[in-house]
Short mmCIF file of C-alpha atoms in Angstrom, two decimals:
data_model
loop_
_atom_site.label_atom_id
_atom_site.label_comp_id
_atom_site.label_asym_id
_atom_site.label_seq_id
_atom_site.Cartn_x
_atom_site.Cartn_y
_atom_site.Cartn_z
CA MET Q 1 0.00 0.00 0.00
CA GLY Q 2 2.87 2.38 0.75
CA GLY Q 3 3.95 2.56 -2.89
CA ALA Q 4 0.47 3.45 -4.09
CA MET Q 5 0.11 6.06 -1.37
CA ALA Q 6 3.38 7.70 -2.34
CA LEU Q 7 2.39 7.68 -5.99
CA THR Q 8 -0.91 9.41 -5.37
CA LEU Q 9 0.55 11.96 -3.00
CA GLY Q 10 3.09 12.96 -5.60
CA ALA Q 11 0.30 13.79 -8.01
CA LEU Q 12 -1.17 16.27 -5.56
CA ALA Q 13 1.96 17.56 -3.90
CA TYR Q 14 3.65 18.88 -7.04
CA PRO Q 15 1.57 21.57 -8.81
CA SER Q 16 0.83 21.05 -12.47
CA MET Q 17 1.15 23.83 -14.97
CA LEU Q 18 -1.76 23.73 -17.39
CA GLY Q 19 -3.90 26.33 -19.15
CA LEU Q 20 -1.38 29.04 -19.99
CA ASN Q 21 2.25 28.83 -21.05
CA THR Q 22 4.64 28.99 -18.13
CA VAL Q 23 7.61 31.29 -18.60
CA SER Q 24 8.51 31.69 -14.94
CA SER Q 25 9.01 29.37 -12.01
CA SER Q 26 7.55 31.92 -9.59
CA PRO Q 27 4.10 30.88 -8.34
CA THR Q 28 3.36 34.48 -7.35
CA ARG Q 29 3.93 35.81 -10.87
CA VAL Q 30 0.79 37.50 -12.19
CA ILE Q 31 -0.18 35.91 -15.51
CA ALA Q 32 -3.43 37.83 -16.10
CA ASN Q 33 -5.30 40.84 -14.78
CA THR Q 34 -9.02 40.19 -14.45
CA GLN Q 35 -12.01 42.09 -13.11
CA TRP Q 36 -11.93 39.72 -10.12
CA GLY Q 37 -8.34 40.57 -9.30
CA PRO Q 38 -4.91 39.45 -10.55
CA LEU Q 39 -4.43 35.78 -11.40
CA THR Q 40 -1.12 34.20 -10.43
CA GLU Q 41 0.52 30.97 -11.53
CA SER Q 42 -0.38 29.36 -8.21
CA ASP Q 43 -4.01 30.52 -8.58
CA ARG Q 44 -4.24 28.89 -12.00
CA ASP Q 45 -2.56 25.71 -10.79
CA PHE Q 46 -5.00 25.50 -7.90
CA VAL Q 47 -8.05 25.60 -10.18
CA VAL Q 48 -6.51 22.87 -12.34
CA LYS Q 49 -5.62 20.75 -9.29
CA VAL Q 50 -9.15 20.92 -7.91
CA ARG Q 51 -10.52 19.82 -11.27
CA ALA Q 52 -7.96 17.01 -11.59
CA ALA Q 53 -8.67 15.80 -8.04
CA GLY Q 54 -12.33 15.39 -8.91
CA LEU Q 55 -11.53 13.52 -12.10
CA TRP Q 56 -10.09 10.61 -10.10
CA GLU Q 57 -11.75 10.91 -6.69
CA TYR Q 58 -15.29 11.06 -8.11
CA PRO Q 59 -14.90 7.69 -9.90
CA VAL Q 60 -13.15 6.31 -6.81
CA GLY Q 61 -16.29 7.23 -4.88
CA GLN Q 62 -18.35 5.31 -7.42
CA ILE Q 63 -16.03 2.33 -7.07
CA GLY Q 64 -16.32 2.57 -3.29
CA LEU Q 65 -20.09 2.32 -3.45
CA GLN Q 66 -19.72 -0.90 -5.42
CA LYS Q 67 -16.80 -2.53 -3.59
CA GLY Q 68 -16.77 -1.08 -0.08
CA THR Q 69 -17.43 -3.62 2.64
CA SER Q 70 -17.96 -1.32 5.63
CA LYS Q 71 -20.51 1.37 6.42
CA GLY Q 72 -17.72 3.88 6.90
CA VAL Q 73 -16.28 3.33 3.43
CA LEU Q 74 -19.71 3.42 1.83
CA GLU Q 75 -20.48 6.73 3.58
CA ALA Q 76 -17.10 8.19 2.62
CA SER Q 77 -17.72 7.18 -1.00
CA LYS Q 78 -20.96 9.15 -1.02
CA HIS Q 79 -19.12 12.20 0.30
CA LEU Q 80 -16.49 11.95 -2.45
CA ILE Q 81 -19.11 11.92 -5.19
CA ASP Q 82 -21.19 14.68 -3.64
CA GLY Q 83 -18.32 17.01 -2.77
CA HIS Q 84 -16.35 16.70 -5.99
CA ALA Q 85 -19.40 17.11 -8.20
CA ALA Q 86 -20.05 20.48 -6.56
CA LEU Q 87 -16.37 21.53 -6.73
CA ASP Q 88 -16.26 20.52 -10.38
CA THR Q 89 -19.26 22.69 -11.17
CA THR Q 90 -17.50 25.66 -9.63
CA CYS Q 91 -14.27 24.93 -11.52
CA ARG Q 92 -16.13 24.69 -14.82
CA LYS Q 93 -17.88 27.99 -14.10
CA ILE Q 94 -14.84 30.04 -13.21
CA ALA Q 95 -12.27 28.50 -15.60
CA PRO Q 96 -13.58 30.21 -18.77
CA MET Q 97 -14.00 33.45 -16.86
CA LEU Q 98 -10.29 33.32 -16.01
CA ASN Q 99 -9.21 31.84 -19.36
CA ILE Q 100 -7.97 28.62 -17.76
CA THR Q 101 -7.97 25.37 -19.72
CA LEU Q 102 -9.20 22.42 -17.65
CA PRO Q 103 -8.14 18.80 -18.13
CA ASN Q 104 -10.63 16.07 -18.98
CA ILE Q 105 -8.62 13.27 -17.38
CA ALA Q 106 -6.45 13.19 -14.28
CA SER Q 107 -2.67 12.74 -14.27
CA PRO Q 108 -1.13 9.38 -15.23
CA GLN Q 109 -0.45 8.63 -11.55
CA GLN Q 110 -3.99 9.48 -10.53
CA GLU Q 111 -5.43 7.37 -13.34
CA GLY Q 112 -3.13 4.54 -12.32
CA PHE Q 113 -4.42 4.76 -8.77
CA VAL Q 114 -8.01 4.37 -9.97
CA THR Q 115 -6.90 1.27 -11.84
CA GLN Q 116 -5.31 -0.13 -8.69
CA LEU Q 117 -8.43 0.35 -6.61
CA LYS Q 118 -10.46 -1.37 -9.29
CA ALA Q 119 -8.19 -4.38 -8.79
CA ASP Q 120 -8.48 -4.30 -4.97
CA SER Q 121 -11.17 -6.26 -3.17
CA GLY Q 122 -12.58 -6.88 0.28
CA LYS Q 123 -10.79 -5.55 3.34
CA GLN Q 124 -7.75 -4.57 1.26
CA PHE Q 125 -9.92 -2.23 -0.79
CA ASP Q 126 -11.36 -0.60 2.31
CA THR Q 127 -7.92 -0.12 3.87
CA ASP Q 128 -6.27 1.28 0.73
CA PHE Q 129 -9.25 3.51 0.06
CA ALA Q 130 -9.24 5.08 3.54
CA ASN Q 131 -5.49 5.53 3.92
CA ILE Q 132 -4.65 6.86 0.46
CA LEU Q 133 -7.54 9.30 0.42
CA ARG Q 134 -6.82 10.50 3.96
CA MET Q 135 -3.21 11.12 2.96
CA THR Q 136 -3.95 12.97 -0.26
CA HIS Q 137 -6.64 15.13 1.32
CA GLY Q 138 -4.31 15.94 4.20
CA SER Q 139 -1.69 17.08 1.70
CA ILE Q 140 -3.99 19.25 -0.41
CA PHE Q 141 -5.52 20.77 2.74
CA ASN Q 142 -2.32 22.77 3.28
CA THR Q 143 -2.40 23.99 -0.33
CA VAL Q 144 -6.00 25.14 0.04
CA ALA Q 145 -5.10 27.15 3.14
CA LYS Q 146 -2.15 28.80 1.40
CA ILE Q 147 -4.20 29.80 -1.64
CA ARG Q 148 -7.04 31.08 0.53
CA SER Q 149 -4.68 33.26 2.56
CA THR Q 150 -2.69 34.68 -0.36
CA THR Q 151 -4.85 34.96 -3.50
CA LYS Q 152 -6.07 38.37 -4.59
CA ASN Q 153 -8.57 36.89 -7.04
CA SER Q 154 -12.11 36.68 -5.67
CA LEU Q 155 -13.13 33.74 -7.89
CA VAL Q 156 -10.15 31.68 -6.77
CA ARG Q 157 -10.80 32.72 -3.18
CA ALA Q 158 -14.39 31.48 -3.42
CA LEU Q 159 -13.22 28.15 -4.85
CA ALA Q 160 -10.71 27.87 -1.99
CA ASP Q 161 -13.48 28.45 0.55
CA GLN Q 162 -15.53 25.66 -0.97
CA ALA Q 163 -12.51 23.36 -1.28
CA ASN Q 164 -11.59 23.98 2.36
CA ASP Q 165 -14.99 22.79 3.54
CA THR Q 166 -15.01 19.82 1.16
CA VAL Q 167 -11.49 18.60 1.92
CA LEU Q 168 -12.02 18.87 5.66
CA ASP Q 169 -15.23 16.88 5.30
CA HIS Q 170 -13.42 14.20 3.31
CA ILE Q 171 -10.58 14.03 5.83
CA THR Q 172 -13.15 13.55 8.57
CA VAL Q 173 -15.11 10.77 6.86
CA MET Q 174 -11.91 8.89 6.04
CA GLU Q 175 -10.90 9.01 9.71
CA LYS Q 176 -14.36 7.83 10.74
CA THR Q 177 -13.83 4.58 8.82
CA GLY Q 178 -11.49 3.53 11.64
CA LEU Q 179 -9.03 2.23 9.05
CA VAL Q 180 -6.50 5.06 8.89
CA ASP Q 181 -2.93 4.16 9.90
CA PHE Q 182 -1.86 7.64 11.04
CA ASP Q 183 1.85 6.83 11.37
CA GLN Q 184 2.16 5.63 7.80
CA THR Q 185 -0.30 8.13 6.36
CA LEU Q 186 1.34 11.18 7.93
CA PHE Q 187 4.79 9.95 6.95
CA GLN Q 188 3.72 9.61 3.33
CA GLN Q 189 1.94 12.96 3.51
CA THR Q 190 5.03 14.83 4.69
CA THR Q 191 7.62 13.06 2.49
CA PRO Q 192 6.25 13.22 -1.05
CA PRO Q 193 8.30 11.60 -3.81
CA LYS Q 194 9.90 13.68 -6.53
CA LEU Q 195 8.24 12.61 -9.75
CA PRO Q 196 8.71 13.89 -13.33
CA ASP Q 197 6.29 16.55 -14.55
CA SER Q 198 4.98 14.22 -17.25
CA ALA Q 199 3.83 11.77 -14.58
CA VAL Q 200 1.99 14.27 -12.41
CA THR Q 201 0.49 16.64 -14.98
CA PRO Q 202 -3.03 16.03 -16.30
CA PRO Q 203 -2.90 16.33 -20.10
CA PRO Q 204 -4.81 19.14 -21.80
CA PRO Q 205 -7.92 18.02 -23.66
CA PRO Q 206 -7.71 17.51 -27.43
CA ALA Q 207 -9.17 20.36 -29.45
CA GLY Q 208 -12.93 20.08 -29.74
CA GLN Q 209 -13.30 17.36 -27.10
CA PRO Q 210 -16.49 17.83 -25.05
CA GLU Q 211 -15.90 18.85 -21.44
CA VAL Q 212 -16.26 16.01 -18.95
CA VAL Q 213 -18.98 16.77 -16.39
CA LEU Q 214 -19.11 15.20 -12.93
CA THR Q 215 -22.84 14.81 -12.40
CA PRO Q 216 -24.16 15.57 -8.89
CA PRO Q 217 -25.98 12.69 -7.20
CA PRO Q 218 -29.79 12.92 -6.92
CA ASN Q 219 -29.53 13.56 -3.18
CA ALA Q 220 -26.69 16.08 -3.40
CA THR Q 221 -26.05 18.15 -0.27
CA SER Q 222 -22.97 20.08 -1.45
CA THR Q 223 -23.53 23.22 -3.51
CA PRO Q 224 -21.27 25.05 -5.98
CA VAL Q 225 -20.14 28.63 -5.40
CA ASN Q 226 -22.75 31.24 -6.25
CA ILE Q 227 -20.78 33.34 -8.72
CA ASP Q 228 -23.38 36.12 -8.82
CA GLY Q 229 -22.33 39.06 -6.71
CA LEU Q 230 -18.66 38.16 -6.47
CA THR Q 231 -16.50 41.20 -7.07
CA GLY Q 232 -12.83 41.66 -7.67
CA ALA Q 233 -10.35 44.40 -6.97
CA GLY Q 234 -11.77 46.45 -9.82
CA GLY Q 235 -15.32 46.28 -8.48
CA GLY Q 236 -16.69 44.26 -11.40
CA SER Q 237 -19.65 41.92 -11.03
CA GLY Q 238 -19.57 38.16 -11.27
CA GLY Q 239 -21.57 38.10 -14.48
CA ALA Q 240 -20.32 37.69 -18.01
CA ALA Q 241 -16.73 38.80 -18.22
CA PRO Q 242 -14.28 39.90 -20.86
CA ALA Q 243 -11.25 37.67 -21.31
CA PRO Q 244 -8.46 38.37 -18.82
CA SER Q 245 -5.69 40.66 -20.00
CA PRO Q 246 -2.37 38.81 -20.08
CA THR Q 247 0.45 40.42 -18.23
CA ALA Q 248 3.77 40.61 -19.97
CA PRO Q 249 6.41 38.26 -18.53
#
């Protein structure tokens, strides 16, 4: 299990660069000025990472409903589907407003993890499910906090608020399964492997490919961000927006 946990953590611990060409290694570099405030490299990466997280955790939730053998895992699976469907709706709303290209599939490592869980069964599935997801959510939780405390973009800030609530909820339900090995999980969480960019970056969608939509469950309790009324540094509304103005490198 340790190898799979390390693999998945790497996919979340190292930010992917997708949506705009990267010409700087500085995450605080402003890449666009928008009516909702400046957009930095780290802001863009965060939106992409939230989308990519849903692209593998949502199907893992579906797998959990089919293969989970405990009430805790079944309940956690429902939370994954519910929470990531709502986060995905928010990502798909704000991405075109900020001129960010979203992936349609997760990174190779994340996709590989889904494949592994499909091969798991019984108690092993429950244990891998709880530990890997507790570790990855614990890792991204710190990223959410950093973005929330530093971004000057009101759309990204709203997504961070929603992600904070969702990730904390998912951490909690994983712990409630009673299957989390905290020593191993926290070790993996704090010592991420160094993986090549090609392994941890979700590929951009082919031109013209329809956008993948994570459909909310019929009994959804999580809600996307209400974009209406959000304002940025320039005082603009959250309605239809002109394309962001790129900032020269």
